[in-house]
Amino acid sequence: MNKIHVLPPEIVSKIAAGEVIERPASVVKELVENSLDAGARGIEVKLKGAGKTLIRVSDDGCGIAREDIETLFNRHATSKIASAEDLYDIRSLGFRGEALYSVAAVSDVTLSSRTKGEDCGWEAHVRGGERLGLKPCTRGTGSALEVKELFFNTPARKKFLKSNTAELNAILDVLLPYCLLYPEKSFFLENDGRALCDLRPETGFIARCARALNLDAKDMIEGTKDFGAIRLHAVLGDINIQRSRKDLQFVFFNGRPVSNRTVSFHVNEIYRLLLSPGVYPFFCVFITMPPEDLDVNVHPAKREVRVKDDLKLITLLRPFCEY
Ligand code: ADP
Ligand code: MG
């Protein structure tokens, strides 16, 4: 008998889903990114049981037309890139077309959506990757995705979920950076009927940072500077904001919240002259640079970004923040 065989599609889809969807927070991240890519001005996230029972993300974005709803849950189904060249100039948060396929492979998903031109919306139901139906529905322009019974068919994954508190914190960690990045949009988050975040549109970054992080706007300064193709923008806390952990530090590259050790390290270094040891500052650093000088493909969930010329960026960033 042969020792080698090709895995059946149900197993392949679960393995693929495992790379993108690890926990409720990964679902929230993918769905919120889709809403932002759809141009939503308001995003609402409602959870039950910290997302283990229900995750519902609704938006007032462009909506999805009926014919697209039919292809959407296929692997690599995306409206965001069409050719390999597009990979070098990505302007949307998503582009791999794996999120909805992955979420639907390991949960029970109901999508309802309506585009501006249509006179009714459409509702699709997919469970464990199996399409269970598509029917018309009444709703406003925009989309809502309801994800129930996460990991019902992958018990091993389900067993590794942490306490509701831990899963909820992970969800907040995913949502907060987007709240800071888009002060003009409204964000709402609730769990089991209790509101955890209710942000109305603000006029600026300082106002949004203050509201979202429960800080005082007068303890922050903001600056922007262009260095040729690189633009640096930062909201920095002064010495009145002192944290015992690095929990209020945010780095963004080209509109994407990411972790980048080099940038975080150097900004913390600057503050070492001002703050006592073991005390950490608040900062938000927004870096815009040519996409070809970055690699966002390093991580499947796009959590990390690599800068090709780190040193050049740091030599601009340090004096900018010090000033
Ligand atoms: P990706 O975001 O990588 O393209 P996804 O699986 O997340 O892949 O989504 C597939 C496609 O479904 C997107 O390219 C987009 O066209 C559409 N889509 C998903 N969510 C929304 C939404 N909330 N509003 C409008 N379109 C959406
Ligand atoms: Mg997406």
GROMACS .gro file of N, CA and C in nm, residues 168-249:
model
  246
  168LEU      N    1  -1.142   3.801   2.532
  168LEU     CA    2  -1.195   3.937   2.517
  168LEU      C    3  -1.081   4.039   2.509
  169ASN      N    4  -0.979   4.020   2.591
  169ASN     CA    5  -0.864   4.110   2.584
  169ASN      C    6  -0.795   4.102   2.449
  170ALA      N    7  -0.787   3.981   2.395
  170ALA     CA    8  -0.725   3.966   2.263
  170ALA      C    9  -0.808   4.040   2.157
  171ILE      N   10  -0.940   4.037   2.174
  171ILE     CA   11  -1.027   4.107   2.078
  171ILE      C   12  -1.007   4.258   2.090
  172LEU      N   13  -0.997   4.307   2.212
  172LEU     CA   14  -0.971   4.451   2.231
  172LEU      C   15  -0.838   4.491   2.170
  173ASP      N   16  -0.737   4.405   2.186
  173ASP     CA   17  -0.605   4.434   2.128
  173ASP      C   18  -0.611   4.444   1.976
  174VAL      N   19  -0.702   4.369   1.916
  174VAL     CA   20  -0.716   4.373   1.772
  174VAL      C   21  -0.790   4.499   1.728
  175LEU      N   22  -0.894   4.533   1.802
  175LEU     CA   23  -0.982   4.643   1.761
  175LEU      C   24  -0.922   4.781   1.788
  176LEU      N   25  -0.858   4.796   1.903
  176LEU     CA   26  -0.808   4.928   1.944
  176LEU      C   27  -0.722   4.999   1.841
  177PRO      N   28  -0.620   4.932   1.784
  177PRO     CA   29  -0.537   5.002   1.686
  177PRO      C   30  -0.619   5.060   1.571
  178TYR      N   31  -0.722   4.987   1.527
  178TYR     CA   32  -0.805   5.041   1.419
  178TYR      C   33  -0.883   5.164   1.464
  179CYS      N   34  -0.926   5.164   1.590
  179CYS     CA   35  -0.996   5.282   1.642
  179CYS      C   36  -0.903   5.403   1.638
  180LEU      N   37  -0.774   5.380   1.668
  180LEU     CA   38  -0.678   5.491   1.669
  180LEU      C   39  -0.646   5.538   1.527
  181LEU      N   40  -0.645   5.444   1.437
  181LEU     CA   41  -0.608   5.473   1.298
  181LEU      C   42  -0.717   5.550   1.223
  182TYR      N   43  -0.842   5.532   1.265
  182TYR     CA   44  -0.955   5.594   1.194
  182TYR      C   45  -1.041   5.677   1.289
  183PRO      N   46  -0.989   5.795   1.332
  183PRO     CA   47  -1.066   5.876   1.427
  183PRO      C   48  -1.200   5.921   1.372
  184GLU      N   49  -1.212   5.927   1.240
  184GLU     CA   50  -1.335   5.978   1.178
  184GLU      C   51  -1.445   5.873   1.171
  185LYS      N   52  -1.413   5.749   1.205
  185LYS     CA   53  -1.515   5.643   1.198
  185LYS      C   54  -1.566   5.610   1.337
  186SER      N   55  -1.689   5.555   1.343
  186SER     CA   56  -1.739   5.515   1.474
  186SER      C   57  -1.718   5.365   1.494
  187PHE      N   58  -1.688   5.328   1.616
  187PHE     CA   59  -1.666   5.188   1.651
  187PHE      C   60  -1.747   5.154   1.776
  188PHE      N   61  -1.809   5.038   1.772
  188PHE     CA   62  -1.885   4.995   1.888
  188PHE      C   63  -1.853   4.849   1.915
  189LEU      N   64  -1.825   4.816   2.043
  189LEU     CA   65  -1.799   4.677   2.079
  189LEU      C   66  -1.878   4.642   2.203
  190GLU      N   67  -1.950   4.530   2.199
  190GLU     CA   68  -2.014   4.484   2.322
  190GLU      C   69  -1.998   4.334   2.338
  191ASN      N   70  -1.999   4.291   2.463
  191ASN     CA   71  -1.995   4.148   2.493
  191ASN      C   72  -2.107   4.116   2.590
  192ASP      N   73  -2.187   4.015   2.558
  192ASP     CA   74  -2.301   3.976   2.640
  192ASP      C   75  -2.385   4.097   2.682
  193GLY      N   76  -2.407   4.187   2.586
  193GLY     CA   77  -2.493   4.302   2.610
  193GLY      C   78  -2.428   4.418   2.683
  194ARG      N   79  -2.300   4.404   2.719
  194ARG     CA   80  -2.231   4.512   2.791
  194ARG      C   81  -2.137   4.584   2.694
  195ALA      N   82  -2.154   4.717   2.683
  195ALA     CA   83  -2.070   4.794   2.590
  195ALA      C   84  -1.929   4.808   2.646
  196LEU      N   85  -1.828   4.778   2.562
  196LEU     CA   86  -1.689   4.788   2.606
  196LEU      C   87  -1.617   4.902   2.537
  197CYS      N   88  -1.674   4.946   2.427
  197CYS     CA   89  -1.609   5.051   2.349
  197CYS      C   90  -1.718   5.115   2.266
  198ASP      N   91  -1.733   5.247   2.280
  198ASP     CA   92  -1.838   5.316   2.207
  198ASP      C   93  -1.780   5.449   2.162
  199LEU      N   94  -1.724   5.451   2.043
  199LEU     CA   95  -1.651   5.568   1.997
  199LEU      C   96  -1.724   5.636   1.883
  200ARG      N   97  -1.756   5.763   1.905
  200ARG     CA   98  -1.819   5.844   1.799
  200ARG      C   99  -1.708   5.906   1.715
  201PRO      N  100  -1.742   5.952   1.593
  201PRO     CA  101  -1.640   6.016   1.510
  201PRO      C  102  -1.575   6.133   1.583
  202GLU      N  103  -1.443   6.144   1.570
  202GLU     CA  104  -1.369   6.254   1.633
  202GLU      C  105  -1.303   6.335   1.522
  203THR      N  106  -1.261   6.456   1.557
  203THR     CA  107  -1.200   6.540   1.455
  203THR      C  108  -1.051   6.514   1.438
  204GLY      N  109  -0.987   6.452   1.537
  204GLY     CA  110  -0.843   6.434   1.522
  204GLY      C  111  -0.792   6.313   1.598
  205PHE      N  112  -0.664   6.286   1.576
  205PHE     CA  113  -0.602   6.168   1.636
  205PHE      C  114  -0.588   6.180   1.788
  206ILE      N  115  -0.550   6.300   1.834
  206ILE     CA  116  -0.533   6.317   1.979
  206ILE      C  117  -0.664   6.292   2.051
  207ALA      N  118  -0.771   6.351   1.998
  207ALA     CA  119  -0.902   6.333   2.061
  207ALA      C  120  -0.941   6.186   2.064
  208ARG      N  121  -0.917   6.113   1.953
  208ARG     CA  122  -0.952   5.972   1.948
  208ARG      C  123  -0.866   5.890   2.044
  209CYS      N  124  -0.734   5.917   2.047
  209CYS     CA  125  -0.646   5.842   2.138
  209CYS      C  126  -0.690   5.862   2.282
  210ALA      N  127  -0.722   5.988   2.316
  210ALA     CA  128  -0.762   6.019   2.453
  210ALA      C  129  -0.888   5.941   2.489
  211ARG      N  130  -0.988   5.947   2.401
  211ARG     CA  131  -1.116   5.881   2.428
  211ARG      C  132  -1.102   5.729   2.433
  212ALA      N  133  -1.032   5.675   2.333
  212ALA     CA  134  -1.026   5.528   2.321
  212ALA      C  135  -0.941   5.465   2.431
  213LEU      N  136  -0.836   5.537   2.474
  213LEU     CA  137  -0.743   5.477   2.570
  213LEU      C  138  -0.762   5.532   2.710
  214ASN      N  139  -0.862   5.622   2.723
  214ASN     CA  140  -0.890   5.678   2.854
  214ASN      C  141  -0.771   5.757   2.908
  215LEU      N  142  -0.717   5.842   2.821
  215LEU     CA  143  -0.602   5.926   2.858
  215LEU      C  144  -0.645   6.072   2.849
  216ASP      N  145  -0.558   6.161   2.895
  216ASP     CA  146  -0.589   6.303   2.891
  216ASP      C  147  -0.524   6.366   2.767
  217ALA      N  148  -0.606   6.431   2.684
  217ALA     CA  149  -0.554   6.487   2.558
  217ALA      C  150  -0.441   6.586   2.582
  218LYS      N  151  -0.440   6.652   2.698
  218LYS     CA  152  -0.335   6.753   2.718
  218LYS      C  153  -0.198   6.690   2.746
  219ASP      N  154  -0.196   6.560   2.768
  219ASP     CA  155  -0.068   6.492   2.789
  219ASP      C  156  -0.007   6.436   2.660
  220MET      N  157  -0.061   6.480   2.545
  220MET     CA  158  -0.012   6.425   2.417
  220MET      C  159   0.028   6.535   2.322
  221ILE      N  160   0.126   6.505   2.237
  221ILE     CA  161   0.158   6.596   2.128
  221ILE      C  162   0.153   6.519   1.997
  222GLU      N  163   0.132   6.594   1.891
  222GLU     CA  164   0.119   6.529   1.761
  222GLU      C  165   0.205   6.603   1.659
  223GLY      N  166   0.266   6.529   1.570
  223GLY     CA  167   0.346   6.592   1.465
  223GLY      C  168   0.348   6.507   1.339
  224THR      N  169   0.372   6.573   1.227
  224THR     CA  170   0.380   6.503   1.098
  224THR      C  171   0.496   6.565   1.021
  225LYS      N  172   0.572   6.483   0.952
  225LYS     CA  173   0.678   6.539   0.868
  225LYS      C  174   0.704   6.449   0.748
  226ASP      N  175   0.726   6.513   0.634
  226ASP     CA  176   0.757   6.436   0.513
  226ASP      C  177   0.907   6.437   0.487
  227PHE      N  178   0.959   6.320   0.456
  227PHE     CA  179   1.100   6.307   0.417
  227PHE      C  180   1.100   6.240   0.280
  228GLY      N  181   1.079   6.314   0.177
  228GLY     CA  182   1.068   6.254   0.043
  228GLY      C  183   0.952   6.158   0.039
  229ALA      N  184   0.981   6.032   0.008
  229ALA     CA  185   0.874   5.934  -0.008
  229ALA      C  186   0.824   5.881   0.126
  230ILE      N  187   0.892   5.917   0.235
  230ILE     CA  188   0.853   5.865   0.366
  230ILE      C  189   0.781   5.974   0.445
  231ARG      N  190   0.666   5.940   0.500
  231ARG     CA  191   0.596   6.035   0.585
  231ARG      C  192   0.587   5.977   0.726
  232LEU      N  193   0.625   6.058   0.824
  232LEU     CA  194   0.614   6.016   0.964
  232LEU      C  195   0.507   6.099   1.032
  233HIS      N  196   0.425   6.032   1.107
  233HIS     CA  197   0.319   6.101   1.181
  233HIS      C  198   0.315   6.031   1.318
  234ALA      N  199   0.312   6.111   1.425
  234ALA     CA  200   0.313   6.046   1.556
  234ALA      C  201   0.225   6.121   1.655
  235VAL      N  202   0.163   6.045   1.742
  235VAL     CA  203   0.098   6.102   1.860
  235VAL      C  204   0.178   6.045   1.977
  236LEU      N  205   0.241   6.134   2.054
  236LEU     CA  206   0.329   6.087   2.160
  236LEU      C  207   0.280   6.135   2.296
  237GLY      N  208   0.282   6.046   2.392
  237GLY     CA  209   0.247   6.085   2.527
  237GLY      C  210   0.364   6.159   2.591
  238ASP      N  211   0.336   6.250   2.682
  238ASP     CA  212   0.447   6.314   2.754
  238ASP      C  213   0.473   6.236   2.884
  239ILE      N  214   0.555   6.294   2.973
  239ILE     CA  215   0.594   6.216   3.091
  239ILE      C  216   0.481   6.196   3.191
  240ASN      N  217   0.367   6.262   3.168
  240ASN     CA  218   0.252   6.237   3.257
  240ASN      C  219   0.185   6.103   3.231
  241ILE      N  220   0.214   6.045   3.116
  241ILE     CA  221   0.157   5.912   3.089
  241ILE      C  222   0.267   5.809   3.114
  242GLN      N  223   0.248   5.733   3.221
  242GLN     CA  224   0.349   5.635   3.261
  242GLN      C  225   0.281   5.501   3.282
  243ARG      N  226   0.328   5.400   3.210
  243ARG     CA  227   0.268   5.268   3.219
  243ARG      C  228   0.370   5.169   3.272
  244SER      N  229   0.320   5.069   3.343
  244SER     CA  230   0.414   4.968   3.393
  244SER      C  231   0.439   4.860   3.286
  245ARG      N  232   0.357   4.863   3.179
  245ARG     CA  233   0.378   4.768   3.069
  245ARG      C  234   0.379   4.847   2.938
  246LYS      N  235   0.424   4.779   2.832
  246LYS     CA  236   0.424   4.848   2.701
  246LYS      C  237   0.289   4.828   2.633
  247ASP      N  238   0.181   4.856   2.707
  247ASP     CA  239   0.050   4.823   2.651
  247ASP      C  240  -0.011   4.937   2.571
  248LEU      N  241   0.047   5.055   2.578
  248LEU     CA  242  -0.009   5.167   2.501
  248LEU      C  243   0.090   5.213   2.395
  249GLN      N  244   0.139   5.118   2.317
  249GLN     CA  245   0.237   5.152   2.214
  249GLN      C  246   0.190   5.092   2.083
   0.00000   0.00000   0.00000
